[in-house]
Amino acid sequence: MKAMDVSSLDISNFLPHRDPMLMVTSVMEIDENSVSTQFYISEDCVFLKEGKLSETGLIENAAQAASGIVGQTFFEKDDLEGTGNKLVGYISAIKKVEIFQLPKVGETIVTKAKLLSRFDTGEMTMCSLEAHTFLAEKLIVSSTMNFLIHEV
């Protein structure tokens, strides 16, 4: 399926996170198997360390971006305000993470994620996702994580 352009979508309607924990500024594209997001690193980001986004911040960014792939399936396609549901997601395992560079305040990173596997139990979805984060087209993070996502 072709990726949907969702650049005007307010991602905060679909993630349980709020500032200062919201680590995705915008969704560039999303479909049932992949997502591409942007995050602008501002001076008030809680995950800064010596003027750079910390390792923890990079992992949280990848997790929030990746969880959108499965999370979107809990909403109706025309629910662009995110009012039809509330979700909670947990990182159940970080299988792999490699961090090659820490981006600085004022820079924008792009995170691209894809769904590796998914199992729906009826009450909860278990999934494995792979994410790659880029700074000016240079790979700075590669990760694979497992998630549990459910409605509340």
mmCIF file of C-alpha atoms in Angstrom:
data_model
loop_
_atom_site.group_PDB
_atom_site.id
_atom_site.type_symbol
_atom_site.label_atom_id
_atom_site.label_comp_id
_atom_site.label_asym_id
_atom_site.label_seq_id
_atom_site.Cartn_x
_atom_site.Cartn_y
_atom_site.Cartn_z
ATOM 1 C CA MET A 1 0.000 0.000 0.000
ATOM 2 C CA LYS A 2 1.193 3.501 -0.793
ATOM 3 C CA ALA A 3 2.338 5.627 2.148
ATOM 4 C CA MET A 4 -0.069 8.350 3.198
ATOM 5 C CA ASP A 5 1.211 11.938 3.404
ATOM 6 C CA VAL A 6 0.380 13.044 6.935
ATOM 7 C CA SER A 7 2.611 16.100 7.287
ATOM 8 C CA SER A 8 -0.229 18.179 8.741
ATOM 9 C CA LEU A 9 -1.232 15.498 11.260
ATOM 10 C CA ASP A 10 -0.781 16.460 14.937
ATOM 11 C CA ILE A 11 1.130 13.423 16.227
ATOM 12 C CA SER A 12 0.436 14.351 19.856
ATOM 13 C CA ASN A 13 -3.180 13.253 19.269
ATOM 14 C CA PHE A 14 -2.004 9.685 18.716
ATOM 15 C CA LEU A 15 0.815 9.220 21.236
ATOM 16 C CA PRO A 16 0.274 9.136 25.003
ATOM 17 C CA HIS A 17 3.335 11.374 25.444
ATOM 18 C CA ARG A 18 3.172 15.117 25.987
ATOM 19 C CA ASP A 19 5.833 17.768 26.239
ATOM 20 C CA PRO A 20 8.449 17.460 27.516
ATOM 21 C CA MET A 21 8.387 13.699 26.763
ATOM 22 C CA LEU A 22 7.066 13.953 23.185
ATOM 23 C CA MET A 23 10.002 12.976 20.969
ATOM 24 C CA VAL A 24 8.348 13.199 17.528
ATOM 25 C CA THR A 25 7.694 16.596 15.952
ATOM 26 C CA SER A 26 5.938 15.378 12.804
ATOM 27 C CA VAL A 27 5.042 12.303 10.796
ATOM 28 C CA MET A 28 6.175 12.553 7.185
ATOM 29 C CA GLU A 29 4.716 9.258 5.913
ATOM 30 C CA ILE A 30 3.017 6.242 7.399
ATOM 31 C CA ASP A 31 1.497 3.012 6.120
ATOM 32 C CA GLU A 32 0.676 -0.347 7.717
ATOM 33 C CA ASN A 33 4.317 -1.501 7.687
ATOM 34 C CA SER A 34 6.464 1.629 7.968
ATOM 35 C CA VAL A 35 6.722 5.196 9.206
ATOM 36 C CA SER A 36 8.996 8.179 8.672
ATOM 37 C CA THR A 37 9.120 10.940 11.325
ATOM 38 C CA GLN A 38 11.023 14.100 12.167
ATOM 39 C CA PHE A 39 12.140 15.427 15.540
ATOM 40 C CA TYR A 40 13.508 18.938 16.047
ATOM 41 C CA ILE A 41 15.880 19.033 19.025
ATOM 42 C CA SER A 42 14.995 22.141 21.030
ATOM 43 C CA GLU A 43 16.838 23.723 23.939
ATOM 44 C CA ASP A 44 14.128 22.607 26.378
ATOM 45 C CA CYS A 45 14.340 18.906 25.480
ATOM 46 C CA VAL A 46 14.545 16.838 28.693
ATOM 47 C CA PHE A 47 17.000 14.383 27.140
ATOM 48 C CA LEU A 48 19.848 16.839 26.511
ATOM 49 C CA LYS A 49 23.350 16.139 27.726
ATOM 50 C CA GLU A 50 25.999 18.812 27.137
ATOM 51 C CA GLY A 51 24.033 20.361 24.251
ATOM 52 C CA LYS A 52 23.342 17.048 22.510
ATOM 53 C CA LEU A 53 20.416 14.633 22.472
ATOM 54 C CA SER A 54 21.367 11.805 24.834
ATOM 55 C CA GLU A 55 21.361 8.098 24.096
ATOM 56 C CA THR A 56 18.148 7.763 26.118
ATOM 57 C CA GLY A 57 16.522 10.478 24.020
ATOM 58 C CA LEU A 58 17.511 8.755 20.785
ATOM 59 C CA ILE A 59 16.046 5.446 21.992
ATOM 60 C CA GLU A 60 12.818 7.142 23.104
ATOM 61 C CA ASN A 61 12.553 8.916 19.739
ATOM 62 C CA ALA A 62 12.930 5.612 17.888
ATOM 63 C CA ALA A 63 10.374 3.925 20.155
ATOM 64 C CA GLN A 64 7.762 6.658 19.729
ATOM 65 C CA ALA A 65 8.250 6.767 15.962
ATOM 66 C CA ALA A 66 8.114 2.987 15.548
ATOM 67 C CA SER A 67 5.093 2.462 17.795
ATOM 68 C CA GLY A 68 3.019 4.590 15.435
ATOM 69 C CA ILE A 69 2.980 1.798 12.863
ATOM 70 C CA VAL A 70 0.947 -0.537 15.060
ATOM 71 C CA GLY A 71 -0.728 2.225 17.066
ATOM 72 C CA GLN A 72 -2.422 3.662 13.980
ATOM 73 C CA THR A 73 -4.413 0.446 13.501
ATOM 74 C CA PHE A 74 -6.352 1.164 16.712
ATOM 75 C CA PHE A 75 -7.878 4.280 15.064
ATOM 76 C CA GLU A 76 -10.336 4.709 12.199
ATOM 77 C CA LYS A 77 -8.707 5.989 8.982
ATOM 78 C CA ASP A 78 -10.740 9.218 9.044
ATOM 79 C CA ASP A 79 -9.999 9.935 12.740
ATOM 80 C CA LEU A 80 -7.382 12.618 12.054
ATOM 81 C CA GLU A 81 -7.850 14.137 15.515
ATOM 82 C CA GLY A 82 -7.126 10.903 17.403
ATOM 83 C CA THR A 83 -10.327 11.117 19.431
ATOM 84 C CA GLY A 84 -11.518 7.568 18.795
ATOM 85 C CA ASN A 85 -9.124 5.766 21.095
ATOM 86 C CA LYS A 86 -6.471 5.930 23.812
ATOM 87 C CA LEU A 87 -3.431 3.655 23.770
ATOM 88 C CA VAL A 88 -0.647 2.668 26.093
ATOM 89 C CA GLY A 89 2.564 1.186 24.760
ATOM 90 C CA TYR A 90 5.556 -0.346 26.484
ATOM 91 C CA ILE A 91 9.010 -1.262 25.273
ATOM 92 C CA SER A 92 9.155 -4.916 26.305
ATOM 93 C CA ALA A 93 12.687 -5.498 25.003
ATOM 94 C CA ILE A 94 15.480 -3.599 23.337
ATOM 95 C CA LYS A 95 16.977 -6.300 21.161
ATOM 96 C CA LYS A 96 19.645 -4.135 19.552
ATOM 97 C CA VAL A 97 20.723 -0.529 19.623
ATOM 98 C CA GLU A 98 23.782 1.020 17.991
ATOM 99 C CA ILE A 99 24.395 4.750 18.392
ATOM 100 C CA PHE A 100 26.996 6.280 16.116
ATOM 101 C CA GLN A 101 26.528 10.005 16.802
ATOM 102 C CA LEU A 102 24.620 12.308 19.163
ATOM 103 C CA PRO A 103 22.788 15.150 17.363
ATOM 104 C CA LYS A 104 22.981 18.725 18.691
ATOM 105 C CA VAL A 105 20.374 21.237 19.832
ATOM 106 C CA GLY A 106 18.865 22.933 16.774
ATOM 107 C CA GLU A 107 19.226 19.901 14.515
ATOM 108 C CA THR A 108 16.399 17.789 13.101
ATOM 109 C CA ILE A 109 16.624 14.024 12.978
ATOM 110 C CA VAL A 110 14.594 11.713 10.734
ATOM 111 C CA THR A 111 13.583 8.300 12.046
ATOM 112 C CA LYS A 112 12.385 5.587 9.686
ATOM 113 C CA ALA A 113 10.884 2.422 11.142
ATOM 114 C CA LYS A 114 9.422 -0.775 9.782
ATOM 115 C CA LEU A 115 7.323 -3.545 11.244
ATOM 116 C CA LEU A 116 9.142 -6.879 11.529
ATOM 117 C CA SER A 117 6.431 -8.974 13.212
ATOM 118 C CA ARG A 118 3.070 -8.563 14.888
ATOM 119 C CA PHE A 119 0.863 -10.785 17.051
ATOM 120 C CA ASP A 120 -2.609 -9.671 18.150
ATOM 121 C CA THR A 121 -4.096 -11.350 21.231
ATOM 122 C CA GLY A 122 -7.414 -9.489 21.160
ATOM 123 C CA GLU A 123 -6.546 -7.382 24.194
ATOM 124 C CA MET A 124 -2.976 -6.518 23.327
ATOM 125 C CA THR A 125 -0.629 -6.383 20.371
ATOM 126 C CA MET A 126 2.925 -7.666 20.636
ATOM 127 C CA CYS A 127 5.252 -6.523 17.890
ATOM 128 C CA SER A 128 8.870 -6.213 16.837
ATOM 129 C CA LEU A 129 10.049 -3.122 14.969
ATOM 130 C CA GLU A 130 13.289 -1.910 13.446
ATOM 131 C CA ALA A 131 14.206 1.794 13.417
ATOM 132 C CA HIS A 132 16.967 3.827 11.783
ATOM 133 C CA THR A 133 17.620 7.457 12.680
ATOM 134 C CA PHE A 134 19.383 9.860 10.348
ATOM 135 C CA LEU A 135 20.984 13.280 10.651
ATOM 136 C CA ALA A 136 21.330 14.908 7.239
ATOM 137 C CA GLU A 137 21.033 11.471 5.589
ATOM 138 C CA LYS A 138 23.810 10.022 7.799
ATOM 139 C CA LEU A 139 22.801 6.986 9.867
ATOM 140 C CA ILE A 140 23.240 7.822 13.563
ATOM 141 C CA VAL A 141 21.101 5.118 15.263
ATOM 142 C CA SER A 142 20.096 1.574 14.364
ATOM 143 C CA SER A 143 17.740 -0.304 16.688
ATOM 144 C CA THR A 144 15.349 -3.228 17.024
ATOM 145 C CA MET A 145 12.753 -3.268 19.808
ATOM 146 C CA ASN A 146 9.749 -5.264 20.959
ATOM 147 C CA PHE A 147 6.572 -3.502 22.119
ATOM 148 C CA LEU A 148 3.304 -4.282 23.881
ATOM 149 C CA ILE A 149 0.472 -1.961 22.829
ATOM 150 C CA HIS A 150 -3.085 -1.988 24.177
ATOM 151 C CA GLU A 151 -6.202 0.147 24.442
ATOM 152 C CA VAL A 152 -7.127 1.818 27.719
#
